[in-house]
């Protein structure tokens, strides 16, 4: 396991003691010792899947599934236009339609080496920056995607 995951495990243990069982852990078998923490983020009436990926690279990232239903190919052009606008307006995140499942995802990359990694920064970023941002834009994304 990587050093960042060890630190994240301590945070998860503290959260669990307080009754918040927000994250489950999945250890991958790759060269970067990747560990994925699965959780959910409530945005309006939706519970969006969240994946926090920590590994031995210089980055940690948060991936949020904006949709869990594939986007119809007929609306992908309009969706990509909307996502491109969001990518230009909000520098912290990158929105895209996955080639694998045609779902919309948002990635947030956080540069951090093992020594400087602070898992509370990741969680606070999700709650204080990402969630309010999604509260503001999620419904519009779903409308353009034909899912609202």
mmCIF file with all atom_site columns, N, CA and C in Angstrom, residues 74-98:
data_model
loop_
_atom_site.group_PDB
_atom_site.id
_atom_site.type_symbol
_atom_site.label_atom_id
_atom_site.label_alt_id
_atom_site.label_comp_id
_atom_site.label_asym_id
_atom_site.label_entity_id
_atom_site.label_seq_id
_atom_site.pdbx_PDB_ins_code
_atom_site.Cartn_x
_atom_site.Cartn_y
_atom_site.Cartn_z
_atom_site.occupancy
_atom_site.B_iso_or_equiv
_atom_site.pdbx_formal_charge
_atom_site.auth_seq_id
_atom_site.auth_comp_id
_atom_site.auth_asym_id
_atom_site.auth_atom_id
_atom_site.pdbx_PDB_model_num
ATOM 1  N N  . UNK A 1 74 ? -27.166 10.990 -29.749 1.00 0.00 ? 74 UNK A N  1
ATOM 2  C CA . UNK A 1 74 ? -27.771 12.134 -30.437 1.00 0.00 ? 74 UNK A CA 1
ATOM 3  C C  . UNK A 1 74 ? -27.495 13.453 -29.723 1.00 0.00 ? 74 UNK A C  1
ATOM 4  N N  . UNK A 1 75 ? -27.259 13.396 -28.404 1.00 0.00 ? 75 UNK A N  1
ATOM 5  C CA . UNK A 1 75 ? -27.065 14.637 -27.646 1.00 0.00 ? 75 UNK A CA 1
ATOM 6  C C  . UNK A 1 75 ? -25.601 14.870 -27.257 1.00 0.00 ? 75 UNK A C  1
ATOM 7  N N  . UNK A 1 76 ? -24.721 13.967 -27.639 1.00 0.00 ? 76 UNK A N  1
ATOM 8  C CA . UNK A 1 76 ? -23.327 14.091 -27.210 1.00 0.00 ? 76 UNK A CA 1
ATOM 9  C C  . UNK A 1 76 ? -22.709 15.403 -27.675 1.00 0.00 ? 76 UNK A C  1
ATOM 10 N N  . UNK A 1 77 ? -22.997 15.830 -28.861 1.00 0.00 ? 77 UNK A N  1
ATOM 11 C CA . UNK A 1 77 ? -22.429 17.091 -29.350 1.00 0.00 ? 77 UNK A CA 1
ATOM 12 C C  . UNK A 1 77 ? -22.827 18.262 -28.442 1.00 0.00 ? 77 UNK A C  1
ATOM 13 N N  . UNK A 1 78 ? -24.096 18.345 -28.086 1.00 0.00 ? 78 UNK A N  1
ATOM 14 C CA . UNK A 1 78 ? -24.572 19.416 -27.203 1.00 0.00 ? 78 UNK A CA 1
ATOM 15 C C  . UNK A 1 78 ? -23.977 19.267 -25.804 1.00 0.00 ? 78 UNK A C  1
ATOM 16 N N  . UNK A 1 79 ? -23.866 18.042 -25.337 1.00 0.00 ? 79 UNK A N  1
ATOM 17 C CA . UNK A 1 79 ? -23.284 17.796 -24.017 1.00 0.00 ? 79 UNK A CA 1
ATOM 18 C C  . UNK A 1 79 ? -21.823 18.226 -24.002 1.00 0.00 ? 79 UNK A C  1
ATOM 19 N N  . UNK A 1 80 ? -21.078 17.856 -25.035 1.00 0.00 ? 80 UNK A N  1
ATOM 20 C CA . UNK A 1 80 ? -19.663 18.237 -25.089 1.00 0.00 ? 80 UNK A CA 1
ATOM 21 C C  . UNK A 1 80 ? -19.485 19.750 -25.133 1.00 0.00 ? 80 UNK A C  1
ATOM 22 N N  . UNK A 1 81 ? -20.383 20.433 -25.804 1.00 0.00 ? 81 UNK A N  1
ATOM 23 C CA . UNK A 1 81 ? -20.328 21.902 -25.836 1.00 0.00 ? 81 UNK A CA 1
ATOM 24 C C  . UNK A 1 81 ? -20.539 22.464 -24.430 1.00 0.00 ? 81 UNK A C  1
ATOM 25 N N  . UNK A 1 82 ? -21.517 21.939 -23.706 1.00 0.00 ? 82 UNK A N  1
ATOM 26 C CA . UNK A 1 82 ? -21.780 22.376 -22.333 1.00 0.00 ? 82 UNK A CA 1
ATOM 27 C C  . UNK A 1 82 ? -20.588 22.077 -21.423 1.00 0.00 ? 82 UNK A C  1
ATOM 28 N N  . UNK A 1 83 ? -20.035 20.875 -21.551 1.00 0.00 ? 83 UNK A N  1
ATOM 29 C CA . UNK A 1 83 ? -18.902 20.492 -20.717 1.00 0.00 ? 83 UNK A CA 1
ATOM 30 C C  . UNK A 1 83 ? -17.666 21.333 -21.032 1.00 0.00 ? 83 UNK A C  1
ATOM 31 N N  . UNK A 1 84 ? -17.472 21.655 -22.293 1.00 0.00 ? 84 UNK A N  1
ATOM 32 C CA . UNK A 1 84 ? -16.349 22.506 -22.678 1.00 0.00 ? 84 UNK A CA 1
ATOM 33 C C  . UNK A 1 84 ? -16.472 23.885 -22.033 1.00 0.00 ? 84 UNK A C  1
ATOM 34 N N  . UNK A 1 85 ? -17.679 24.416 -22.003 1.00 0.00 ? 85 UNK A N  1
ATOM 35 C CA . UNK A 1 85 ? -17.907 25.706 -21.341 1.00 0.00 ? 85 UNK A CA 1
ATOM 36 C C  . UNK A 1 85 ? -17.566 25.606 -19.857 1.00 0.00 ? 85 UNK A C  1
ATOM 37 N N  . UNK A 1 86 ? -18.008 24.532 -19.209 1.00 0.00 ? 86 UNK A N  1
ATOM 38 C CA . UNK A 1 86 ? -17.688 24.340 -17.796 1.00 0.00 ? 86 UNK A CA 1
ATOM 39 C C  . UNK A 1 86 ? -16.182 24.206 -17.593 1.00 0.00 ? 86 UNK A C  1
ATOM 40 N N  . UNK A 1 87 ? -15.516 23.488 -18.481 1.00 0.00 ? 87 UNK A N  1
ATOM 41 C CA . UNK A 1 87 ? -14.062 23.325 -18.370 1.00 0.00 ? 87 UNK A CA 1
ATOM 42 C C  . UNK A 1 87 ? -13.332 24.662 -18.499 1.00 0.00 ? 87 UNK A C  1
ATOM 43 N N  . UNK A 1 88 ? -13.873 25.550 -19.311 1.00 0.00 ? 88 UNK A N  1
ATOM 44 C CA . UNK A 1 88 ? -13.251 26.868 -19.462 1.00 0.00 ? 88 UNK A CA 1
ATOM 45 C C  . UNK A 1 88 ? -13.545 27.770 -18.265 1.00 0.00 ? 88 UNK A C  1
ATOM 46 N N  . UNK A 1 89 ? -14.732 27.640 -17.695 1.00 0.00 ? 89 UNK A N  1
ATOM 47 C CA . UNK A 1 89 ? -15.145 28.521 -16.607 1.00 0.00 ? 89 UNK A CA 1
ATOM 48 C C  . UNK A 1 89 ? -14.644 28.078 -15.239 1.00 0.00 ? 89 UNK A C  1
ATOM 49 N N  . UNK A 1 90 ? -14.489 26.780 -15.038 1.00 0.00 ? 90 UNK A N  1
ATOM 50 C CA . UNK A 1 90 ? -14.103 26.240 -13.740 1.00 0.00 ? 90 UNK A CA 1
ATOM 51 C C  . UNK A 1 90 ? -12.792 25.474 -13.886 1.00 0.00 ? 90 UNK A C  1
ATOM 52 N N  . UNK A 1 91 ? -11.734 26.111 -13.493 1.00 0.00 ? 91 UNK A N  1
ATOM 53 C CA . UNK A 1 91 ? -10.395 25.566 -13.729 1.00 0.00 ? 91 UNK A CA 1
ATOM 54 C C  . UNK A 1 91 ? -10.039 24.369 -12.856 1.00 0.00 ? 91 UNK A C  1
ATOM 55 N N  . UNK A 1 92 ? -10.745 24.172 -11.745 1.00 0.00 ? 92 UNK A N  1
ATOM 56 C CA . UNK A 1 92 ? -10.381 23.089 -10.834 1.00 0.00 ? 92 UNK A CA 1
ATOM 57 C C  . UNK A 1 92 ? -10.754 21.715 -11.384 1.00 0.00 ? 92 UNK A C  1
ATOM 58 N N  . UNK A 1 93 ? -11.703 21.659 -12.273 1.00 0.00 ? 93 UNK A N  1
ATOM 59 C CA . UNK A 1 93 ? -12.229 20.371 -12.711 1.00 0.00 ? 93 UNK A CA 1
ATOM 60 C C  . UNK A 1 93 ? -12.122 20.191 -14.221 1.00 0.00 ? 93 UNK A C  1
ATOM 61 N N  . UNK A 1 94 ? -12.213 18.932 -14.601 1.00 0.00 ? 94 UNK A N  1
ATOM 62 C CA . UNK A 1 94 ? -12.271 18.581 -16.016 1.00 0.00 ? 94 UNK A CA 1
ATOM 63 C C  . UNK A 1 94 ? -13.473 17.661 -16.189 1.00 0.00 ? 94 UNK A C  1
ATOM 64 N N  . UNK A 1 95 ? -14.413 18.106 -17.015 1.00 0.00 ? 95 UNK A N  1
ATOM 65 C CA . UNK A 1 95 ? -15.588 17.297 -17.345 1.00 0.00 ? 95 UNK A CA 1
ATOM 66 C C  . UNK A 1 95 ? -15.346 16.593 -18.674 1.00 0.00 ? 95 UNK A C  1
ATOM 67 N N  . UNK A 1 96 ? -15.909 15.399 -18.808 1.00 0.00 ? 96 UNK A N  1
ATOM 68 C CA . UNK A 1 96 ? -15.804 14.683 -20.078 1.00 0.00 ? 96 UNK A CA 1
ATOM 69 C C  . UNK A 1 96 ? -16.862 13.594 -20.155 1.00 0.00 ? 96 UNK A C  1
ATOM 70 N N  . UNK A 1 97 ? -17.095 13.120 -21.373 1.00 0.00 ? 97 UNK A N  1
ATOM 71 C CA . UNK A 1 97 ? -17.938 11.958 -21.605 1.00 0.00 ? 97 UNK A CA 1
ATOM 72 C C  . UNK A 1 97 ? -16.987 10.795 -21.841 1.00 0.00 ? 97 UNK A C  1
ATOM 73 N N  . UNK A 1 98 ? -17.128 9.757  -21.051 1.00 0.00 ? 98 UNK A N  1
ATOM 74 C CA . UNK A 1 98 ? -16.238 8.605  -21.151 1.00 0.00 ? 98 UNK A CA 1
ATOM 75 C C  . UNK A 1 98 ? -16.468 7.840  -22.444 1.00 0.00 ? 98 UNK A C  1
#
